[in-house]
Short mmCIF file of C-alpha atoms in Angstrom, two decimals:
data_model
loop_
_atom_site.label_atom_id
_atom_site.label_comp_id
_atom_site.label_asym_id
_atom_site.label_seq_id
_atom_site.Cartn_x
_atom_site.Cartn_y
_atom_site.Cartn_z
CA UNK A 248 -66.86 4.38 52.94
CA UNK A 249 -68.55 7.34 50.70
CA UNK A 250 -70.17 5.30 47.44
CA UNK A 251 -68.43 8.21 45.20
CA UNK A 252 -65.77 6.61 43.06
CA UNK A 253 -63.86 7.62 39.92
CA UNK A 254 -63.39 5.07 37.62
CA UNK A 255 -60.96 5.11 34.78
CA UNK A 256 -61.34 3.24 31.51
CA UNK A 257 -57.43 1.88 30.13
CA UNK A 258 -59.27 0.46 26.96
CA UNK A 259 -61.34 4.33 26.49
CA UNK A 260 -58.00 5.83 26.55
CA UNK A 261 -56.14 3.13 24.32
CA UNK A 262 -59.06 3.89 22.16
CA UNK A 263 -58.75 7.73 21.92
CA UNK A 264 -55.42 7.56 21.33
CA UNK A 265 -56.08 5.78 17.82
CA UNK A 266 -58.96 7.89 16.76
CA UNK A 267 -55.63 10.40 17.49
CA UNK A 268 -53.57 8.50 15.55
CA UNK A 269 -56.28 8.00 12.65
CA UNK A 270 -56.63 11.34 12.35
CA UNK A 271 -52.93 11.85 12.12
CA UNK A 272 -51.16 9.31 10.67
CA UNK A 273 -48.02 10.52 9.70
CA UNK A 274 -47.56 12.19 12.67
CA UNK A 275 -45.67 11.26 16.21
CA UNK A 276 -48.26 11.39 19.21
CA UNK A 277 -47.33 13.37 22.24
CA UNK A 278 -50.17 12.67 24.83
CA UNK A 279 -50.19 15.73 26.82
CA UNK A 280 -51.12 14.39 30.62
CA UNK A 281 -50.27 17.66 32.52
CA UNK A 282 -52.69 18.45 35.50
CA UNK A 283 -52.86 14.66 36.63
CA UNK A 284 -53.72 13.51 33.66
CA UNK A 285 -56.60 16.26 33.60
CA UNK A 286 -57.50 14.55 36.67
CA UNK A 287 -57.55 10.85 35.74
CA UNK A 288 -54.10 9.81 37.17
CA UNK A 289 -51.16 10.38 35.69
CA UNK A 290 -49.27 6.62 36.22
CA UNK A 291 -52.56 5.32 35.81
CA UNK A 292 -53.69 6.68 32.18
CA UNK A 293 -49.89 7.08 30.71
CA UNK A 294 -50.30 3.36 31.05
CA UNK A 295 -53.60 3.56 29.07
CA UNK A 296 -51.90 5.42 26.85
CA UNK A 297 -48.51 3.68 26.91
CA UNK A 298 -48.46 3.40 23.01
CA UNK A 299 -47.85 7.18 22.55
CA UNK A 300 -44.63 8.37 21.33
CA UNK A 301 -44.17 11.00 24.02
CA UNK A 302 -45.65 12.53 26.99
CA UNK A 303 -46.22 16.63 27.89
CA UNK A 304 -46.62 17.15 31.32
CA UNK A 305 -46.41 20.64 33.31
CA UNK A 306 -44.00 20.24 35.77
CA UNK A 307 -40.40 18.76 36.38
CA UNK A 308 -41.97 16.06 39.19
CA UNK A 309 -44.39 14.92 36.56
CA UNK A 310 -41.65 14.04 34.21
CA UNK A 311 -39.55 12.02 37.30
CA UNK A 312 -42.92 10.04 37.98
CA UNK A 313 -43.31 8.97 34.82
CA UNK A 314 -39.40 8.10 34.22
CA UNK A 315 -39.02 6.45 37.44
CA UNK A 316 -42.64 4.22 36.40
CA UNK A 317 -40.57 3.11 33.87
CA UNK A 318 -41.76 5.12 30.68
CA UNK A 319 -39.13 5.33 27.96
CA UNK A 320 -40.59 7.82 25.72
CA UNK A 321 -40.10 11.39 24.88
CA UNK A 322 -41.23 13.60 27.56
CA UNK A 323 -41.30 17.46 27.70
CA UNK A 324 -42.14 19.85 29.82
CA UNK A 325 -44.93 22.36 28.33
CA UNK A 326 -43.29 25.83 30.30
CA UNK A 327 -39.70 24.20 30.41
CA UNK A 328 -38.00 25.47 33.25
CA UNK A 329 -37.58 28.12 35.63
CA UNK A 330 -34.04 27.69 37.84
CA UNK A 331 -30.93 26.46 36.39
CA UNK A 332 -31.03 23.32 39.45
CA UNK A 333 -34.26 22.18 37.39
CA UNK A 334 -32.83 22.29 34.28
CA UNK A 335 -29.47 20.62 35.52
CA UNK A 336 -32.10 17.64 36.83
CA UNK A 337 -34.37 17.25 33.54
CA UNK A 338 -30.96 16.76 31.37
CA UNK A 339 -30.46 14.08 33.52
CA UNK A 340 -33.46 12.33 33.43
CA UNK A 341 -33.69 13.09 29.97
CA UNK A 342 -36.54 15.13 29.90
CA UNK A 343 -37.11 17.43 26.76
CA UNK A 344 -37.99 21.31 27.96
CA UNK A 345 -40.22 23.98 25.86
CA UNK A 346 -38.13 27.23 25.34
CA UNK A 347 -40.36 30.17 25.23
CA UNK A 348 -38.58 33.42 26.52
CA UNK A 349 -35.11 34.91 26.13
CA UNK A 350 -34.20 33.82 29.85
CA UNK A 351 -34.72 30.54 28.92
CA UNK A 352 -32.15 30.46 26.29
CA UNK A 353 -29.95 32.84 28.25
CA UNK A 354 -29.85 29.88 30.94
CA UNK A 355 -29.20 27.32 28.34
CA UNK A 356 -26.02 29.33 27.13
CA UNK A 357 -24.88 30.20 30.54
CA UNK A 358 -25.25 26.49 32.22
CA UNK A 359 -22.67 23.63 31.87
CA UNK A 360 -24.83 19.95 31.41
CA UNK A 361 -23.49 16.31 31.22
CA UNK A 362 -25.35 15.48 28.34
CA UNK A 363 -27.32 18.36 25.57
CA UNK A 364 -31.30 18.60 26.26
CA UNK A 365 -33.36 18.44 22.97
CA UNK A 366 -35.66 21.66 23.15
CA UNK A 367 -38.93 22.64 21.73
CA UNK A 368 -39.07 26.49 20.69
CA UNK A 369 -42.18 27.74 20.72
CA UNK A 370 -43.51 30.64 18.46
CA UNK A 371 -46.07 32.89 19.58
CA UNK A 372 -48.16 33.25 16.48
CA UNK A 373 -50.80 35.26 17.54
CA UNK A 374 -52.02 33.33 21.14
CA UNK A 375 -50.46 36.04 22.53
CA UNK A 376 -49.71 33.26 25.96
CA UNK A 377 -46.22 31.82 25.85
CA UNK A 378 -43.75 32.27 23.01
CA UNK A 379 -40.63 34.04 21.37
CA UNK A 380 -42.40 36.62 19.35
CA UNK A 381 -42.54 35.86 15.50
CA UNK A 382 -39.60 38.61 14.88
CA UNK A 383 -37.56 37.14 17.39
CA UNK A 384 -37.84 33.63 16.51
CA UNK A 385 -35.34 33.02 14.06
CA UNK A 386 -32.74 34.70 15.89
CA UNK A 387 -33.55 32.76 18.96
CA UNK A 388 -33.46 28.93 16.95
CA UNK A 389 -29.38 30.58 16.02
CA UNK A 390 -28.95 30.96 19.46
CA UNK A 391 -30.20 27.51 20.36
CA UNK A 392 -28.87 25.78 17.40
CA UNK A 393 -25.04 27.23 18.43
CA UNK A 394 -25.34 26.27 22.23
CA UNK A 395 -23.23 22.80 23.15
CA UNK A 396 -26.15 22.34 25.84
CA UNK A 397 -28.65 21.91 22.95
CA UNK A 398 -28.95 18.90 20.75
CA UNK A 399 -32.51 18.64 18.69
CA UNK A 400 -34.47 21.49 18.20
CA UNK A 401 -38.57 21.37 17.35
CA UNK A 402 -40.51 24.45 15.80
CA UNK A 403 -43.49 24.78 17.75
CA UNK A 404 -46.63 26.89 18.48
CA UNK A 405 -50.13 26.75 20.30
CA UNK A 406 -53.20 27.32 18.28
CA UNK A 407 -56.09 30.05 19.92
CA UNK A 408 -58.50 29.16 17.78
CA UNK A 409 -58.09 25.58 16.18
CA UNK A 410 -61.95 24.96 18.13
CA UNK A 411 -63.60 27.74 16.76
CA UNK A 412 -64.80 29.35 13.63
CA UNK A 413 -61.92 31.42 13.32
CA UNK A 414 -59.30 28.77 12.70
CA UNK A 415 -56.11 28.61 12.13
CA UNK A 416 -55.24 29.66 9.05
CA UNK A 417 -53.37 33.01 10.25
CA UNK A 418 -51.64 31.27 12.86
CA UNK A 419 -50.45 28.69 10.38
CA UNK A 420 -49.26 31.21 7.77
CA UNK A 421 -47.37 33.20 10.19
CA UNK A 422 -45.90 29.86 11.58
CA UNK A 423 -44.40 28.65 8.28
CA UNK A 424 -43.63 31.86 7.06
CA UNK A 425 -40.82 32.44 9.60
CA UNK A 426 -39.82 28.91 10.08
CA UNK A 427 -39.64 28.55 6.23
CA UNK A 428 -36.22 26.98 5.34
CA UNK A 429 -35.49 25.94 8.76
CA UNK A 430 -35.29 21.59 8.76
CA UNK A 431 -36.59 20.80 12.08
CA UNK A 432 -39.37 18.62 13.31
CA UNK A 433 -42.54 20.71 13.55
CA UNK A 434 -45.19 20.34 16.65
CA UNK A 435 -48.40 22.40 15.97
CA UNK A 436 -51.65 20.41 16.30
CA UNK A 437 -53.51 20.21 19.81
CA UNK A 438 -57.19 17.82 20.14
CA UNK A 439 -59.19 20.45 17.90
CA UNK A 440 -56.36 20.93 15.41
CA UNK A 441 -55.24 16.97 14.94
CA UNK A 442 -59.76 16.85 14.30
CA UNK A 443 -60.23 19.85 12.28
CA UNK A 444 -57.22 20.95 10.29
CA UNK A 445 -54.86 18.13 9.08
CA UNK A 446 -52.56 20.84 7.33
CA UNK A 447 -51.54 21.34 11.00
CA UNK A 448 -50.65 18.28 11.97
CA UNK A 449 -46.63 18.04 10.92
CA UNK A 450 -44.22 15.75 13.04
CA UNK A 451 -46.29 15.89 16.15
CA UNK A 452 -49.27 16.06 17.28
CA UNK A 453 -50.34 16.96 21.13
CA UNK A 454 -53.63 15.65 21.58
CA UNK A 455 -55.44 16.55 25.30
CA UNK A 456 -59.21 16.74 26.15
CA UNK A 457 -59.74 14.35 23.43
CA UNK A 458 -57.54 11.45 24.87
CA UNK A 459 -60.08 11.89 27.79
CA UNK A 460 -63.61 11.44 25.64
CA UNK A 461 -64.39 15.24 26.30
CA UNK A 462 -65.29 17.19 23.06
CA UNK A 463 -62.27 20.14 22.03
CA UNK A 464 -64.89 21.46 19.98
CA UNK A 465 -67.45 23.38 21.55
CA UNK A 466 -71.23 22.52 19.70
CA UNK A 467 -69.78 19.13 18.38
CA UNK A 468 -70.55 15.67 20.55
CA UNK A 469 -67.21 13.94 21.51
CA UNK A 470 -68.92 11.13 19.93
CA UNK A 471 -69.67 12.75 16.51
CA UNK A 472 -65.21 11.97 17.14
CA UNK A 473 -65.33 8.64 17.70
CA UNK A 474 -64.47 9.48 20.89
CA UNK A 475 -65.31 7.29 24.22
CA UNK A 476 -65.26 8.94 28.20
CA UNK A 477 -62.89 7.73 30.16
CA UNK A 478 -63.96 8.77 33.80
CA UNK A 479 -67.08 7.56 35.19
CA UNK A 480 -67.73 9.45 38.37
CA UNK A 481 -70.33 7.54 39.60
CA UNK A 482 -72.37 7.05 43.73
CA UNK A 483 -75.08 6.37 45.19
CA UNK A 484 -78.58 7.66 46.64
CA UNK A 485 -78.10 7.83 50.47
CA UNK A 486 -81.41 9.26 51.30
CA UNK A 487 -85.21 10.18 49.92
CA UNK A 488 -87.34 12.75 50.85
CA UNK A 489 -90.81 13.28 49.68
CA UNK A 490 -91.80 17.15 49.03
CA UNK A 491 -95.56 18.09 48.84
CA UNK A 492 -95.53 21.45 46.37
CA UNK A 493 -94.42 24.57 47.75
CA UNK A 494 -91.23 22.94 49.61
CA UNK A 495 -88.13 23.60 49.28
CA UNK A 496 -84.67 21.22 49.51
CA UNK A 497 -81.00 22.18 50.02
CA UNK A 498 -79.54 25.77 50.57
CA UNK A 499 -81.28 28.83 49.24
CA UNK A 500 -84.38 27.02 48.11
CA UNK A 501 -82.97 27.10 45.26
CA UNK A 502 -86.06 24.40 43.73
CA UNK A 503 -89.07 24.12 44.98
CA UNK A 504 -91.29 21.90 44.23
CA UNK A 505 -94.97 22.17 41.94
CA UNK A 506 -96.11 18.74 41.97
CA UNK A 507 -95.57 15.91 44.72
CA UNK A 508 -91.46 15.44 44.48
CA UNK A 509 -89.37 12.02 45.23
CA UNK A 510 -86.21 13.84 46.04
CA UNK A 511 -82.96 11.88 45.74
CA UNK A 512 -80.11 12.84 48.09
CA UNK A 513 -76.84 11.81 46.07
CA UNK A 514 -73.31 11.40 47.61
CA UNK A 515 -71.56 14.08 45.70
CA UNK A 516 -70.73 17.79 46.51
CA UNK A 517 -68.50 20.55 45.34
CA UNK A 518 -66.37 19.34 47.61
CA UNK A 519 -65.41 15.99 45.21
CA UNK A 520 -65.22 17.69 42.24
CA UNK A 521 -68.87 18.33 41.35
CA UNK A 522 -69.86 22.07 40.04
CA UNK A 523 -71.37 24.41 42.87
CA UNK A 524 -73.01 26.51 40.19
CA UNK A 525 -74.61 23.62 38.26
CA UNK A 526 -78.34 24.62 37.61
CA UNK A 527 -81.82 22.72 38.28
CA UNK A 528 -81.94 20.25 35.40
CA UNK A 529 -77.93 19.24 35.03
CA UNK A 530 -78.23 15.76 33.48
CA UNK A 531 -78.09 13.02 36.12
CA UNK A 532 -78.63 8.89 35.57
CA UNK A 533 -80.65 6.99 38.63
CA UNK A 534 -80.99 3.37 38.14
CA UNK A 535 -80.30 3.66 34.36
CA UNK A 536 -82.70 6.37 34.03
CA UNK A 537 -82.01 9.87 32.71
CA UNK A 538 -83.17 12.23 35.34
CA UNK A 539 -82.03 16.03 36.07
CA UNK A 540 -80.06 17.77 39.58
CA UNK A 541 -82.68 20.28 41.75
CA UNK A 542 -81.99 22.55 44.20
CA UNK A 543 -78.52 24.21 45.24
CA UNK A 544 -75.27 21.57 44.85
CA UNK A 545 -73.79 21.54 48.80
CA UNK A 546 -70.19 20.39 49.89
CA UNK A 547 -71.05 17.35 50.46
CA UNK A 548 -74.50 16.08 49.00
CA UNK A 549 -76.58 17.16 45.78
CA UNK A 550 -80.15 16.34 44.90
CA UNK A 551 -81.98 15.06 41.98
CA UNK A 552 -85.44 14.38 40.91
CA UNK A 553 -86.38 10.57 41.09
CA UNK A 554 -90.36 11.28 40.96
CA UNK A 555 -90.54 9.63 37.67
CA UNK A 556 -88.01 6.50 38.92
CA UNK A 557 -90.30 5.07 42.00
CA UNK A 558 -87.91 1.85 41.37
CA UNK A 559 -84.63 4.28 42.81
CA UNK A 560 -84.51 4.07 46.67
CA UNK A 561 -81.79 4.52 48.97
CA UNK A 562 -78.86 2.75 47.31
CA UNK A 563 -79.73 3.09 43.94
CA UNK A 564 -76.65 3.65 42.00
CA UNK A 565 -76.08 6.89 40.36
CA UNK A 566 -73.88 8.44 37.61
CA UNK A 567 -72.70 11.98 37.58
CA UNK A 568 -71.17 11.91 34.59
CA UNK A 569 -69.52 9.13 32.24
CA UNK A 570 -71.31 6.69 29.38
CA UNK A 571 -74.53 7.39 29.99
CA UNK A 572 -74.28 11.35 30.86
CA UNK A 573 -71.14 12.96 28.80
CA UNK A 574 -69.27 15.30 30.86
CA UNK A 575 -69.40 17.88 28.19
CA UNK A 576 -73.61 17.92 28.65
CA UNK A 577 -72.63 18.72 32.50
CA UNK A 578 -70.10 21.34 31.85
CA UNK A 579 -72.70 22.79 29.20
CA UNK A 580 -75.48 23.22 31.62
CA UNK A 581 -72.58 24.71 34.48
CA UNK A 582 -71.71 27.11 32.44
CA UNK A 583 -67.71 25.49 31.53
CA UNK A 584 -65.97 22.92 29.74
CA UNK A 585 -65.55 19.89 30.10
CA UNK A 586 -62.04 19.87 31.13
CA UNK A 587 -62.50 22.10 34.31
CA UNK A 588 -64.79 19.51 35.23
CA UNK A 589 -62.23 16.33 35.00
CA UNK A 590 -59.42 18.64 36.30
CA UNK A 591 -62.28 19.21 39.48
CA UNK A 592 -62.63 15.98 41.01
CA UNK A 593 -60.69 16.07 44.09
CA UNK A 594 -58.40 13.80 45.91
CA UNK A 595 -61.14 12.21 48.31
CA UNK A 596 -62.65 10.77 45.47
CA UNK A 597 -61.56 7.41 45.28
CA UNK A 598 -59.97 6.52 42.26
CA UNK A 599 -59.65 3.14 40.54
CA UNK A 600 -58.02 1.87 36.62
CA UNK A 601 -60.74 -0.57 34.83
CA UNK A 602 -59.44 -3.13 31.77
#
């Protein structure tokens, strides 16, 4: 078997989710796990994060998963639904659904349930993504608060900017503005928001990257947050080669070398999850050593630079990103964010839970 593993911390999670709750303490936490858990597992880290008060997932099979695990706890789906079937099968389950067009409330009016579904109607307030536009909304919460298929309604919106400079101050003024008067439960804050702007934070909170230890806030460490990694994507060296200067390794010859080069042929390749594009000098650790990537990353191998490590032979373990490397300082030197990089790692990566 490959050496490349994932492995998933239950304690880093646990912890995230009450430097979450720290932040907002009057508020109800809705872990959003949507995309696998941004790649960690969903089962696996909604049990790591089991002391949430809801979960927001993506899609209607996520939501069944996590009911038929056994979680008891809100759950909503971030788009709602598409086709009256789906919509038929969440009530049942008891699955909470964003509403963010007209059709979605037209389908609501129009269907017959067993039991209401409690809705979250979401406001777009200058994103500009999803959203009943801010003239709309009020009539739109009418609509929903008269339907027989409806029971509790949440105000909601998505911040653009709760990570940058910009803020959210317009946002949030054009948010309470409309829904002024209206005595709902209010869900604004995502990770950057529930850090940065506790006027934001309301009756729930829907923390995401930072549940995983990856920074929301671009230029600030996740640790400056209190916050701990989660994934450790760790393997092994499976092979050395020695370069005299003027040689190349990988495709492209992309580095070659100036000095006498240890080369370190790592177990890891776009093809698990790892960035093609990564540059010479993406942080890597060899035998507890900080060290740096060279050369082009290939499908199924990358290369690092272990001239400096003469200890790190074939079998020396390696980390690609985790405690000792943040995955923010890879996504940094890639040219992303750290989520695209958790979101990445790929199904042939073995995956395992840890304490």
């Amino acid at each position: 078997m490959r050496p490349i593993q994932a492995t998933i911390s239950h304690s880093a999670l646990a912890h995230n989710l009450a430097v979450a709750k720290k932040h907002a303490p009057e508020s109800k936490i809705m872990a959003v796990v949507k995309a696998n858990a941004y790649g960690h597992g969903l089962i696996d880290a909604a049990h790591g994060l089991n002391a949430a008060d809801g979960f927001a997932v993506l899609r209607l099979s996520e939501a069944i998963d996590l009911r038929e695990a056994g979680f008891s706890q809100t759950i909503l789906l971030l788009e709602g639904v598409f086709q009256a079937q789906e919509l038929q099968i969440a009530a049942s389950f008891g699955v909470d659904m964003v509403v963010h067009c007209a059709p979605q409330i037209e389908m609501l009016e129009r269907i017959k349930l067993a039991r209401p579904i409690s809705v979250h109607l979401k406001m777009n307030s200058g994103m500009n993504r999803l959203g009943i536009p801010a003239s709309q909304y009020t009539s739109a919460f009418q609509r929903l608060h008269s339907c027989k298929n409806v029971s509790l309604i949440t105000l909601m919106t998505h911040f653009a900017t709760a990570d940058e400079e910009t803020g959210v101050a317009t946002q949030l003024a054009t948010f309470q503005a409309v829904t002024k008067g209206l005595k709902q439960p209010i869900s604004m804050a995502n990770s950057a928001a529930i850090l940065r702007y506790p006027e934001a934070h309301a009756d729930w909170v829907r923390p995401g990257i930072m549940l995983y230890g990856a920074t929301p806030v671009s230029g600030t460490l996740a640790a400056d947050f209190g916050l701990k990694p989660v994934m450790q994507l760790t393997s092994e060296i499976i092979a050395v080669q020695e370069l005299k200067p003027g040689e190349s390794v990988g495709y492209g010859n992309r580095f070659t070398a100036t000095r006498p080069t240890r080369v370190g042929i790592v177990a890891c390749g776009y093809a698990d999850g790892y960035p093609r594009h990564a540059p010479n000098a993406t942080p890597i650790v060899v035998a507890g050593k900080l060290t740096q990537t060279i050369g082009r990353v290939s499908m199924d191998m990358l290369y690092c630079d272990l001239t400096d490590i003469p200890q790190a032979g074939i079998g020396a373990p390696v980390e690609l990103w985790g405690n000792q490397v943040p995955v923010d300082a890879v996504a940094e030197k890639a040219g992303t964010v750290g989520y695209e990089l958790l979101c990445a790692v790929t199904p042939r990566v073995p995956m395992q839970a840890a304490d």
